[in-house]
């Protein structure tokens, strides 16, 4: 259909269009070599309690691409692939309830680093993510989908905090980039 209408289809993912993402990518060489990465998108679902009672909303319906991997961990996947490329090995460890992954850990193995991606709809925590290198680290709190701010901490130096996103809504950077 897209070919007939002279259109292209792209996956809409917000984090790789954000200014903070671009700056994180620039900072990677400063902390390199990188050995350990942990990206966490945990968000206790407002529909989880109803799910436990048997009311299945689309976010918990495998027929509608629900579940932690497809709904939350997808942001971690895009972030990791954008920063480090494609891994050599991938393994998903899911916590399954009623036929859907309500949380899980996706492990990405690279020749020089190990990457853990956590996506959870059934737990409560303020998520924190880390990119750990020999010379320093990059870390941020909150959603990997919005990357509201991040900190670069070089070994033996004061941490430097960044918030370079231009817009308060996470989708504006993506929408302005797509027409190009």
GROMACS .gro file of N, CA and C in nm:
model
  540
    1UNK      N    1   0.083  -0.118   0.000
    1UNK     CA    2   0.000   0.000   0.000
    1UNK      C    3   0.087   0.125   0.000
    2UNK      N    4   0.195   0.125   0.078
    2UNK     CA    5   0.282   0.243   0.084
    2UNK      C    6   0.344   0.272  -0.052
    3UNK      N    7   0.385   0.165  -0.125
    3UNK     CA    8   0.443   0.186  -0.258
    3UNK      C    9   0.344   0.249  -0.354
    4UNK      N   10   0.220   0.205  -0.348
    4UNK     CA   11   0.117   0.259  -0.438
    4UNK      C   12   0.092   0.407  -0.414
    5UNK      N   13   0.109   0.449  -0.289
    5UNK     CA   14   0.083   0.590  -0.255
    5UNK      C   15   0.213   0.671  -0.245
    6UNK      N   16   0.324   0.609  -0.289
    6UNK     CA   17   0.454   0.675  -0.286
    6UNK      C   18   0.489   0.725  -0.146
    7UNK      N   19   0.472   0.636  -0.048
    7UNK     CA   20   0.501   0.667   0.092
    7UNK      C   21   0.605   0.570   0.144
    8UNK      N   22   0.663   0.603   0.258
    8UNK     CA   23   0.750   0.509   0.327
    8UNK      C   24   0.691   0.479   0.464
    9UNK      N   25   0.725   0.365   0.517
    9UNK     CA   26   0.679   0.326   0.649
    9UNK      C   27   0.801   0.325   0.741
   10UNK      N   28   0.789   0.394   0.853
   10UNK     CA   29   0.896   0.395   0.952
   10UNK      C   30   0.836   0.362   1.088
   11UNK      N   31   0.917   0.297   1.171
   11UNK     CA   32   0.871   0.271   1.307
   11UNK      C   33   0.887   0.399   1.388
   12UNK      N   34   0.782   0.436   1.454
   12UNK     CA   35   0.785   0.557   1.537
   12UNK      C   36   0.842   0.520   1.674
   13UNK      N   37   0.960   0.568   1.701
   13UNK     CA   38   1.024   0.547   1.831
   13UNK      C   39   1.086   0.679   1.872
   14UNK      N   40   1.057   0.725   1.990
   14UNK     CA   41   1.090   0.862   2.027
   14UNK      C   42   1.235   0.884   2.067
   15UNK      N   43   1.294   0.793   2.141
   15UNK     CA   44   1.420   0.825   2.208
   15UNK      C   45   1.537   0.854   2.115
   16UNK      N   46   1.543   0.792   1.998
   16UNK     CA   47   1.658   0.811   1.909
   16UNK      C   48   1.656   0.946   1.837
   17UNK      N   49   1.550   1.023   1.854
   17UNK     CA   50   1.541   1.156   1.794
   17UNK      C   51   1.566   1.267   1.896
   18UNK      N   52   1.583   1.231   2.020
   18UNK     CA   53   1.599   1.331   2.126
   18UNK      C   54   1.742   1.385   2.131
   19UNK      N   55   1.755   1.510   2.166
   19UNK     CA   56   1.886   1.574   2.177
   19UNK      C   57   1.972   1.506   2.283
   20UNK      N   58   1.910   1.461   2.392
   20UNK     CA   59   1.987   1.391   2.496
   20UNK      C   60   2.047   1.262   2.441
   21UNK      N   61   1.973   1.190   2.357
   21UNK     CA   62   2.026   1.068   2.294
   21UNK      C   63   2.150   1.101   2.211
   22UNK      N   64   2.140   1.205   2.132
   22UNK     CA   65   2.253   1.243   2.045
   22UNK      C   66   2.377   1.277   2.128
   23UNK      N   67   2.357   1.346   2.239
   23UNK     CA   68   2.470   1.383   2.325
   23UNK      C   69   2.526   1.260   2.396
   24UNK      N   70   2.440   1.169   2.441
   24UNK     CA   71   2.488   1.044   2.502
   24UNK      C   72   2.577   0.971   2.403
   25UNK      N   73   2.533   0.963   2.279
   25UNK     CA   74   2.611   0.894   2.175
   25UNK      C   75   2.748   0.960   2.158
   26UNK      N   76   2.752   1.093   2.162
   26UNK     CA   77   2.879   1.166   2.152
   26UNK      C   78   2.971   1.137   2.271
   27UNK      N   79   2.913   1.119   2.388
   27UNK     CA   80   2.992   1.102   2.511
   27UNK      C   81   3.048   0.960   2.529
   28UNK      N   82   3.000   0.864   2.452
   28UNK     CA   83   3.042   0.725   2.471
   28UNK      C   84   3.193   0.707   2.461
   29UNK      N   85   3.257   0.773   2.364
   29UNK     CA   86   3.402   0.758   2.349
   29UNK      C   87   3.479   0.807   2.470
   30UNK      N   88   3.425   0.905   2.541
   30UNK     CA   89   3.494   0.958   2.659
   30UNK      C   90   3.503   0.856   2.772
   31UNK      N   91   3.401   0.771   2.786
   31UNK     CA   92   3.400   0.674   2.895
   31UNK      C   93   3.452   0.537   2.852
   32UNK      N   94   3.480   0.520   2.724
   32UNK     CA   95   3.520   0.392   2.666
   32UNK      C   96   3.656   0.345   2.719
   33UNK      N   97   3.679   0.215   2.708
   33UNK     CA   98   3.589   0.114   2.655
   33UNK      C   99   3.475   0.083   2.752
   34UNK      N  100   3.360   0.055   2.695
   34UNK     CA  101   3.239   0.024   2.771
   34UNK      C  102   3.228  -0.127   2.785
   35UNK      N  103   3.199  -0.172   2.908
   35UNK     CA  104   3.189  -0.316   2.933
   35UNK      C  105   3.050  -0.361   2.978
   36UNK      N  106   2.980  -0.277   3.054
   36UNK     CA  107   2.852  -0.316   3.112
   36UNK      C  108   2.749  -0.207   3.086
   37UNK      N  109   2.629  -0.249   3.043
   37UNK     CA  110   2.518  -0.155   3.021
   37UNK      C  111   2.393  -0.217   3.081
   38UNK      N  112   2.318  -0.136   3.154
   38UNK     CA  113   2.189  -0.179   3.208
   38UNK      C  114   2.088  -0.068   3.179
   39UNK      N  115   1.991  -0.097   3.093
   39UNK     CA  116   1.885  -0.002   3.060
   39UNK      C  117   1.755  -0.054   3.120
   40UNK      N  118   1.685   0.032   3.192
   40UNK     CA  119   1.568  -0.011   3.267
   40UNK      C  120   1.449   0.079   3.236
   41UNK      N  121   1.342   0.016   3.187
   41UNK     CA  122   1.214   0.086   3.171
   41UNK      C  123   1.111   0.007   3.250
   42UNK      N  124   1.098   0.041   3.377
   42UNK     CA  125   0.999  -0.019   3.466
   42UNK      C  126   0.890   0.083   3.491
   43UNK      N  127   0.767   0.041   3.469
   43UNK     CA  128   0.652   0.129   3.493
   43UNK      C  129   0.535   0.041   3.535
   44UNK      N  130   0.500   0.048   3.662
   44UNK     CA  131   0.387  -0.031   3.710
   44UNK      C  132   0.264   0.010   3.631
   45UNK      N  133   0.205  -0.083   3.561
   45UNK     CA  134   0.094  -0.052   3.472
   45UNK      C  135  -0.033  -0.017   3.549
   46UNK      N  136  -0.098   0.089   3.506
   46UNK     CA  137  -0.226   0.127   3.567
   46UNK      C  138  -0.333   0.021   3.540
   47UNK      N  139  -0.306  -0.069   3.447
   47UNK     CA  140  -0.401  -0.176   3.413
   47UNK      C  141  -0.361  -0.312   3.472
   48UNK      N  142  -0.251  -0.314   3.546
   48UNK     CA  143  -0.201  -0.441   3.597
   48UNK      C  144  -0.295  -0.504   3.700
   49UNK      N  145  -0.349  -0.426   3.791
   49UNK     CA  146  -0.440  -0.482   3.892
   49UNK      C  147  -0.564  -0.542   3.826
   50UNK      N  148  -0.617  -0.474   3.724
   50UNK     CA  149  -0.732  -0.528   3.650
   50UNK      C  150  -0.692  -0.656   3.577
   51UNK      N  151  -0.571  -0.660   3.523
   51UNK     CA  152  -0.518  -0.779   3.457
   51UNK      C  153  -0.517  -0.898   3.553
   52UNK      N  154  -0.473  -0.875   3.676
   52UNK     CA  155  -0.470  -0.981   3.776
   52UNK      C  156  -0.610  -1.033   3.808
   53UNK      N  157  -0.711  -0.945   3.792
   53UNK     CA  158  -0.850  -0.984   3.816
   53UNK      C  159  -0.914  -1.048   3.692
   54UNK      N  160  -0.838  -1.060   3.583
   54UNK     CA  161  -0.888  -1.126   3.463
   54UNK      C  162  -0.936  -1.033   3.354
   55UNK      N  163  -0.928  -0.903   3.373
   55UNK     CA  164  -0.966  -0.806   3.270
   55UNK      C  165  -0.843  -0.776   3.185
   56UNK      N  166  -0.845  -0.823   3.061
   56UNK     CA  167  -0.727  -0.814   2.976
   56UNK      C  168  -0.736  -0.693   2.883
   57UNK      N  169  -0.658  -0.591   2.913
   57UNK     CA  170  -0.648  -0.472   2.828
   57UNK      C  171  -0.549  -0.501   2.714
   58UNK      N  172  -0.553  -0.424   2.606
   58UNK     CA  173  -0.461  -0.448   2.495
   58UNK      C  174  -0.313  -0.453   2.535
   59UNK      N  175  -0.273  -0.377   2.635
   59UNK     CA  176  -0.132  -0.378   2.676
   59UNK      C  177  -0.090  -0.510   2.739
   60UNK      N  178  -0.186  -0.596   2.772
   60UNK     CA  179  -0.157  -0.729   2.823
   60UNK      C  180  -0.210  -0.839   2.731
   61UNK      N  181  -0.240  -0.805   2.609
   61UNK     CA  182  -0.296  -0.901   2.513
   61UNK      C  183  -0.190  -0.935   2.409
   62UNK      N  184  -0.142  -1.062   2.406
   62UNK     CA  185  -0.040  -1.098   2.308
   62UNK      C  186  -0.088  -1.084   2.164
   63UNK      N  187  -0.218  -1.093   2.141
   63UNK     CA  188  -0.271  -1.077   2.005
   63UNK      C  189  -0.263  -0.932   1.958
   64UNK      N  190  -0.242  -0.841   2.052
   64UNK     CA  191  -0.233  -0.698   2.018
   64UNK      C  192  -0.093  -0.645   2.050
   65UNK      N  193   0.005  -0.735   2.046
   65UNK     CA  194   0.145  -0.699   2.073
   65UNK      C  195   0.163  -0.634   2.210
   66UNK      N  196   0.087  -0.683   2.307
   66UNK     CA  197   0.104  -0.635   2.443
   66UNK      C  198   0.223  -0.702   2.510
   67UNK      N  199   0.242  -0.673   2.634
   67UNK     CA  200   0.350  -0.732   2.711
   67UNK      C  201   0.466  -0.638   2.728
   68UNK      N  202   0.552  -0.672   2.822
   68UNK     CA  203   0.663  -0.585   2.858
   68UNK      C  204   0.765  -0.568   2.746
   69UNK      N  205   0.794  -0.675   2.674
   69UNK     CA  206   0.895  -0.667   2.567
   69UNK      C  207   0.850  -0.572   2.457
   70UNK      N  208   0.727  -0.588   2.411
   70UNK     CA  209   0.677  -0.510   2.297
   70UNK      C  210   0.635  -0.368   2.334
   71UNK      N  211   0.595  -0.347   2.458
   71UNK     CA  212   0.542  -0.216   2.498
   71UNK      C  213   0.647  -0.126   2.563
   72UNK      N  214   0.730  -0.181   2.649
   72UNK     CA  215   0.828  -0.100   2.722
   72UNK      C  216   0.972  -0.127   2.678
   73UNK      N  217   1.009  -0.253   2.670
   73UNK     CA  218   1.148  -0.286   2.641
   73UNK      C  219   1.189  -0.247   2.500
   74UNK      N  220   1.094  -0.220   2.414
   74UNK     CA  221   1.124  -0.176   2.278
   74UNK      C  222   1.205  -0.047   2.279
   75UNK      N  223   1.180   0.040   2.378
   75UNK     CA  224   1.258   0.164   2.390
   75UNK      C  225   1.403   0.133   2.426
   76UNK      N  226   1.422   0.036   2.515
   76UNK     CA  227   1.558  -0.006   2.551
   76UNK      C  228   1.629  -0.067   2.430
   77UNK      N  229   1.556  -0.147   2.353
   77UNK     CA  230   1.614  -0.212   2.235
   77UNK      C  231   1.664  -0.107   2.136
   78UNK      N  232   1.580  -0.010   2.106
   78UNK     CA  233   1.620   0.095   2.011
   78UNK      C  234   1.737   0.177   2.065
   79UNK      N  235   1.735   0.204   2.193
   79UNK     CA  236   1.844   0.280   2.254
   79UNK      C  237   1.975   0.202   2.244
   80UNK      N  238   1.973   0.075   2.282
   80UNK     CA  239   2.094  -0.007   2.278
   80UNK      C  240   2.144  -0.026   2.134
   81UNK      N  241   2.054  -0.058   2.042
   81UNK     CA  242   2.095  -0.078   1.903
   81UNK      C  243   2.147   0.052   1.841
   82UNK      N  244   2.086   0.163   1.876
   82UNK     CA  245   2.132   0.291   1.824
   82UNK      C  246   2.269   0.330   1.877
   83UNK      N  247   2.297   0.297   2.001
   83UNK     CA  248   2.425   0.332   2.062
   83UNK      C  249   2.536   0.234   2.029
   84UNK      N  250   2.502   0.104   2.020
   84UNK     CA  251   2.606   0.001   2.011
   84UNK      C  252   2.596  -0.088   1.888
   85UNK      N  253   2.493  -0.073   1.806
   85UNK     CA  254   2.476  -0.160   1.691
   85UNK      C  255   2.407  -0.290   1.729
   86UNK      N  256   2.407  -0.383   1.636
   86UNK     CA  257   2.340  -0.511   1.659
   86UNK      C  258   2.429  -0.605   1.740
   87UNK      N  259   2.370  -0.676   1.836
   87UNK     CA  260   2.449  -0.769   1.919
   87UNK      C  261   2.477  -0.900   1.845
   88UNK      N  262   2.570  -0.977   1.901
   88UNK     CA  263   2.600  -1.110   1.848
   88UNK      C  264   2.498  -1.213   1.894
   89UNK      N  265   2.452  -1.199   2.019
   89UNK     CA  266   2.357  -1.294   2.076
   89UNK      C  267   2.248  -1.218   2.150
   90UNK      N  268   2.128  -1.276   2.147
   90UNK     CA  269   2.012  -1.217   2.215
   90UNK      C  270   1.938  -1.328   2.287
   91UNK      N  271   1.901  -1.304   2.413
   91UNK     CA  272   1.821  -1.402   2.489
   91UNK      C  273   1.723  -1.325   2.577
   92UNK      N  274   1.597  -1.368   2.576
   92UNK     CA  275   1.493  -1.303   2.657
   92UNK      C  276   1.450  -1.396   2.768
   93UNK      N  277   1.449  -1.342   2.889
   93UNK     CA  278   1.404  -1.414   3.008
   93UNK      C  279   1.277  -1.344   3.057
   94UNK      N  280   1.164  -1.405   3.032
   94UNK     CA  281   1.035  -1.341   3.061
   94UNK      C  282   0.974  -1.395   3.190
   95UNK      N  283   0.908  -1.307   3.263
   95UNK     CA  284   0.819  -1.346   3.371
   95UNK      C  285   0.679  -1.350   3.310
   96UNK      N  286   0.627  -1.470   3.297
   96UNK     CA  287   0.500  -1.489   3.227
   96UNK      C  288   0.384  -1.503   3.326
   97UNK      N  289   0.275  -1.435   3.294
   97UNK     CA  290   0.150  -1.449   3.367
   97UNK      C  291   0.037  -1.449   3.265
   98UNK      N  292  -0.048  -1.548   3.274
   98UNK     CA  293  -0.165  -1.557   3.187
   98UNK      C  294  -0.128  -1.544   3.039
   99UNK      N  295  -0.014  -1.603   3.002
   99UNK     CA  296   0.026  -1.607   2.862
   99UNK      C  297   0.093  -1.482   2.808
  100UNK      N  298   0.129  -1.389   2.894
  100UNK     CA  299   0.194  -1.265   2.849
  100UNK      C  300   0.311  -1.234   2.942
  101UNK      N  301   0.413  -1.171   2.885
  101UNK     CA  302   0.527  -1.130   2.968
  101UNK      C  303   0.493  -0.999   3.037
  102UNK      N  304   0.478  -1.004   3.168
  102UNK     CA  305   0.449  -0.884   3.246
  102UNK      C  306   0.578  -0.811   3.284
  103UNK      N  307   0.689  -0.882   3.274
  103UNK     CA  308   0.822  -0.823   3.292
  103UNK      C  309   0.923  -0.920   3.233
  104UNK      N  310   1.043  -0.868   3.211
  104UNK     CA  311   1.146  -0.955   3.157
  104UNK      C  312   1.278  -0.883   3.139
  105UNK      N  313   1.380  -0.965   3.119
  105UNK     CA  314   1.514  -0.915   3.095
  105UNK      C  315   1.560  -0.966   2.960
  106UNK      N  316   1.599  -0.874   2.875
  106UNK     CA  317   1.655  -0.908   2.744
  106UNK      C  318   1.806  -0.889   2.755
  107UNK      N  319   1.879  -0.995   2.730
  107UNK     CA  320   2.025  -0.987   2.739
  107UNK      C  321   2.084  -0.981   2.599
  108UNK      N  322   2.166  -0.879   2.575
  108UNK     CA  323   2.235  -0.862   2.448
  108UNK      C  324   2.384  -0.883   2.473
  109UNK      N  325   2.444  -0.970   2.395
  109UNK     CA  326   2.585  -0.999   2.411
  109UNK      C  327   2.662  -0.945   2.291
  110UNK      N  328   2.762  -0.865   2.319
  110UNK     CA  329   2.852  -0.808   2.218
  110UNK      C  330   2.992  -0.863   2.243
  111UNK      N  331   3.081  -0.857   2.146
  111UNK     CA  332   3.217  -0.908   2.170
  111UNK      C  333   3.289  -0.838   2.285
  112UNK      N  334   3.257  -0.710   2.308
  112UNK     CA  335   3.329  -0.632   2.408
  112UNK      C  336   3.245  -0.584   2.525
  113UNK      N  337   3.116  -0.618   2.526
  113UNK     CA  338   3.030  -0.570   2.635
  113UNK      C  339   2.908  -0.659   2.651
  114UNK      N  340   2.848  -0.651   2.770
  114UNK     CA  341   2.722  -0.719   2.799
  114UNK      C  342   2.618  -0.613   2.830
  115UNK      N  343   2.499  -0.631   2.774
  115UNK     CA  344   2.392  -0.532   2.787
  115UNK      C  345   2.266  -0.600   2.839
  116UNK      N  346   2.211  -0.547   2.947
  116UNK     CA  347   2.089  -0.599   3.005
  116UNK      C  348   1.979  -0.496   2.989
  117UNK      N  349   1.867  -0.537   2.931
  117UNK     CA  350   1.752  -0.449   2.909
  117UNK      C  351   1.636  -0.499   2.994
  118UNK      N  352   1.589  -0.417   3.086
  118UNK     CA  353   1.482  -0.454   3.178
  118UNK      C  354   1.355  -0.381   3.137
  119UNK      N  355   1.249  -0.456   3.117
  119UNK     CA  356   1.117  -0.398   3.090
  119UNK      C  357   1.017  -0.460   3.185
  120UNK      N  358   0.944  -0.378   3.258
  120UNK     CA  359   0.853  -0.432   3.358
  120UNK      C  360   0.727  -0.349   3.371
  121UNK      N  361   0.612  -0.421   3.371
  121UNK     CA  362   0.481  -0.360   3.393
  121UNK      C  363   0.424  -0.403   3.529
  122UNK      N  364   0.496  -0.494   3.597
  122UNK     CA  365   0.442  -0.554   3.720
  122UNK      C  366   0.525  -0.519   3.844
  123UNK      N  367   0.610  -0.419   3.833
  123UNK     CA  368   0.697  -0.381   3.945
  123UNK      C  369   0.696  -0.229   3.960
  124UNK      N  370   0.734  -0.186   4.080
  124UNK     CA  371   0.743  -0.042   4.103
  124UNK      C  372   0.884  -0.005   4.144
  125UNK      N  373   0.942   0.088   4.072
  125UNK     CA  374   1.072   0.147   4.106
  125UNK      C  375   1.088   0.270   4.018
  126UNK      N  376   1.166   0.366   4.064
  126UNK     CA  377   1.209   0.471   3.973
  126UNK      C  378   1.325   0.412   3.894
  127UNK      N  379   1.307   0.388   3.765
  127UNK     CA  380   1.412   0.318   3.691
  127UNK      C  381   1.538   0.403   3.677
  128UNK      N  382   1.651   0.335   3.683
  128UNK     CA  383   1.781   0.399   3.662
  128UNK      C  384   1.858   0.312   3.563
  129UNK      N  385   1.921   0.377   3.469
  129UNK     CA  386   1.999   0.308   3.366
  129UNK      C  387   2.144   0.352   3.373
  130UNK      N  388   2.234   0.260   3.337
  130UNK     CA  389   2.378   0.284   3.346
  130UNK      C  390   2.448   0.238   3.219
  131UNK      N  391   2.546   0.315   3.177
  131UNK     CA  392   2.642   0.275   3.074
  131UNK      C  393   2.778   0.288   3.141
  132UNK      N  394   2.846   0.175   3.163
  132UNK     CA  395   2.966   0.173   3.245
  132UNK      C  396   3.090   0.146   3.161
  133UNK      N  397   3.185   0.239   3.167
  133UNK     CA  398   3.310   0.224   3.095
  133UNK      C  399   3.429   0.231   3.188
  134UNK      N  400   3.547   0.207   3.134
  134UNK     CA  401   3.669   0.210   3.215
  134UNK      C  402   3.703   0.351   3.262
  135UNK      N  403   3.671   0.452   3.182
  135UNK     CA  404   3.708   0.590   3.215
  135UNK      C  405   3.597   0.667   3.283
  136UNK      N  406   3.475   0.612   3.281
  136UNK     CA  407   3.363   0.682   3.342
  136UNK      C  408   3.232   0.612   3.314
  137UNK      N  409   3.123   0.681   3.347
  137UNK     CA  410   2.991   0.622   3.327
  137UNK      C  411   2.892   0.730   3.285
  138UNK      N  412   2.784   0.683   3.225
  138UNK     CA  413   2.670   0.768   3.191
  138UNK      C  414   2.550   0.703   3.257
  139UNK      N  415   2.471   0.782   3.328
  139UNK     CA  416   2.353   0.725   3.391
  139UNK      C  417   2.238   0.824   3.387
  140UNK      N  418   2.117   0.767   3.393
  140UNK     CA  419   1.998   0.851   3.392
  140UNK      C  420   1.885   0.780   3.463
  141UNK      N  421   1.798   0.860   3.522
  141UNK     CA  422   1.679   0.809   3.590
  141UNK      C  423   1.559   0.826   3.499
  142UNK      N  424   1.459   0.743   3.521
  142UNK     CA  425   1.334   0.757   3.448
  142UNK      C  426   1.330   0.676   3.320
  143UNK      N  427   1.233   0.707   3.240
  143UNK     CA  428   1.202   0.632   3.119
  143UNK      C  429   1.311   0.643   3.013
  144UNK      N  430   1.346   0.530   2.954
  144UNK     CA  431   1.437   0.532   2.840
  144UNK      C  432   1.365   0.580   2.714
  145UNK      N  433   1.235   0.597   2.722
  145UNK     CA  434   1.158   0.651   2.610
  145UNK      C  435   1.162   0.803   2.603
  146UNK      N  436   1.192   0.868   2.716
  146UNK     CA  437   1.194   1.014   2.718
  146UNK      C  438   1.332   1.073   2.741
  147UNK      N  439   1.422   1.000   2.804
  147UNK     CA  440   1.558   1.047   2.832
  147UNK      C  441   1.558   1.192   2.879
  148UNK      N  442   1.486   1.218   2.987
  148UNK     CA  443   1.468   1.355   3.034
  148UNK      C  444   1.599   1.426   3.067
  149UNK      N  445   1.694   1.355   3.123
  149UNK     CA  446   1.826   1.412   3.153
  149UNK      C  447   1.922   1.296   3.174
  150UNK      N  448   2.051   1.327   3.178
  150UNK     CA  449   2.150   1.223   3.203
  150UNK      C  450   2.273   1.286   3.266
  151UNK      N  451   2.356   1.202   3.325
  151UNK     CA  452   2.477   1.246   3.392
  151UNK      C  453   2.596   1.171   3.336
  152UNK      N  454   2.704   1.244   3.310
  152UNK     CA  455   2.831   1.184   3.272
  152UNK      C  456   2.925   1.201   3.390
  153UNK      N  457   2.979   1.091   3.436
  153UNK     CA  458   3.071   1.095   3.550
  153UNK      C  459   3.202   1.028   3.510
  154UNK      N  460   3.306   1.110   3.496
  154UNK     CA  461   3.438   1.060   3.463
  154UNK      C  462   3.511   1.023   3.592
  155UNK      N  463   3.589   0.920   3.587
  155UNK     CA  464   3.663   0.874   3.704
  155UNK      C  465   3.747   0.988   3.760
  156UNK      N  466   3.729   1.019   3.889
  156UNK     CA  467   3.806   1.122   3.956
  156UNK      C  468   3.760   1.265   3.930
  157UNK      N  469   3.646   1.282   3.864
  157UNK     CA  470   3.595   1.417   3.834
  157UNK      C  471   3.453   1.432   3.886
  158UNK      N  472   3.408   1.557   3.895
  158UNK     CA  473   3.271   1.583   3.936
  158UNK      C  474   3.175   1.542   3.824
  159UNK      N  475   3.060   1.485   3.860
  159UNK     CA  476   2.960   1.449   3.759
  159UNK      C  477   2.907   1.574   3.687
  160UNK      N  478   2.874   1.557   3.560
  160UNK     CA  479   2.817   1.667   3.481
  160UNK      C  480   2.679   1.622   3.431
  161UNK      N  481   2.577   1.700   3.468
  161UNK     CA  482   2.438   1.666   3.434
  161UNK      C  483   2.394   1.744   3.310
  162UNK      N  484   2.319   1.676   3.222
  162UNK     CA  485   2.271   1.736   3.098
  162UNK      C  486   2.120   1.722   3.087
  163UNK      N  487   2.057   1.823   3.029
  163UNK     CA  488   1.919   1.815   2.982
  163UNK      C  489   1.912   1.902   2.857
  164UNK      N  490   1.932   1.841   2.742
  164UNK     CA  491   1.941   1.912   2.616
  164UNK      C  492   1.816   1.901   2.530
  165UNK      N  493   1.719   1.822   2.575
  165UNK     CA  494   1.597   1.807   2.495
  165UNK      C  495   1.531   1.943   2.477
  166UNK      N  496   1.493   1.973   2.353
  166UNK     CA  497   1.438   2.105   2.320
  166UNK      C  498   1.292   2.121   2.359
  167UNK      N  499   1.219   2.010   2.362
  167UNK     CA  500   1.074   2.018   2.380
  167UNK      C  501   1.031   1.940   2.503
  168UNK      N  502   0.924   1.985   2.565
  168UNK     CA  503   0.873   1.915   2.683
  168UNK      C  504   0.800   1.787   2.644
  169UNK      N  505   0.743   1.781   2.525
  169UNK     CA  506   0.676   1.659   2.480
  169UNK      C  507   0.775   1.573   2.402
  170UNK      N  508   0.782   1.446   2.438
  170UNK     CA  509   0.884   1.357   2.382
  170UNK      C  510   0.870   1.331   2.233
  171UNK      N  511   0.755   1.356   2.173
  171UNK     CA  512   0.735   1.322   2.032
  171UNK      C  513   0.769   1.435   1.935
  172UNK      N  514   0.786   1.556   1.985
  172UNK     CA  515   0.807   1.670   1.895
  172UNK      C  516   0.935   1.654   1.814
  173UNK      N  517   1.045   1.613   1.877
  173UNK     CA  518   1.171   1.596   1.804
  173UNK      C  519   1.158   1.492   1.694
  174UNK      N  520   1.086   1.385   1.723
  174UNK     CA  521   1.064   1.281   1.623
  174UNK      C  522   0.979   1.333   1.507
  175UNK      N  523   0.870   1.400   1.538
  175UNK     CA  524   0.781   1.450   1.433
  175UNK      C  525   0.849   1.553   1.344
  176UNK      N  526   0.935   1.635   1.401
  176UNK     CA  527   1.004   1.735   1.319
  176UNK      C  528   1.116   1.672   1.235
  177UNK      N  529   1.172   1.561   1.280
  177UNK     CA  530   1.279   1.494   1.205
  177UNK      C  531   1.225   1.407   1.091
  178UNK      N  532   1.109   1.347   1.107
  178UNK     CA  533   1.059   1.253   1.006
  178UNK      C  534   1.034   1.314   0.869
  179UNK      N  535   0.982   1.435   0.856
  179UNK     CA  536   0.959   1.489   0.722
  179UNK      C  537   1.088   1.507   0.642
  180UNK      N  538   1.202   1.518   0.709
  180UNK     CA  539   1.329   1.533   0.639
  180UNK      C  540   1.362   1.405   0.576
   0.00000   0.00000   0.00000
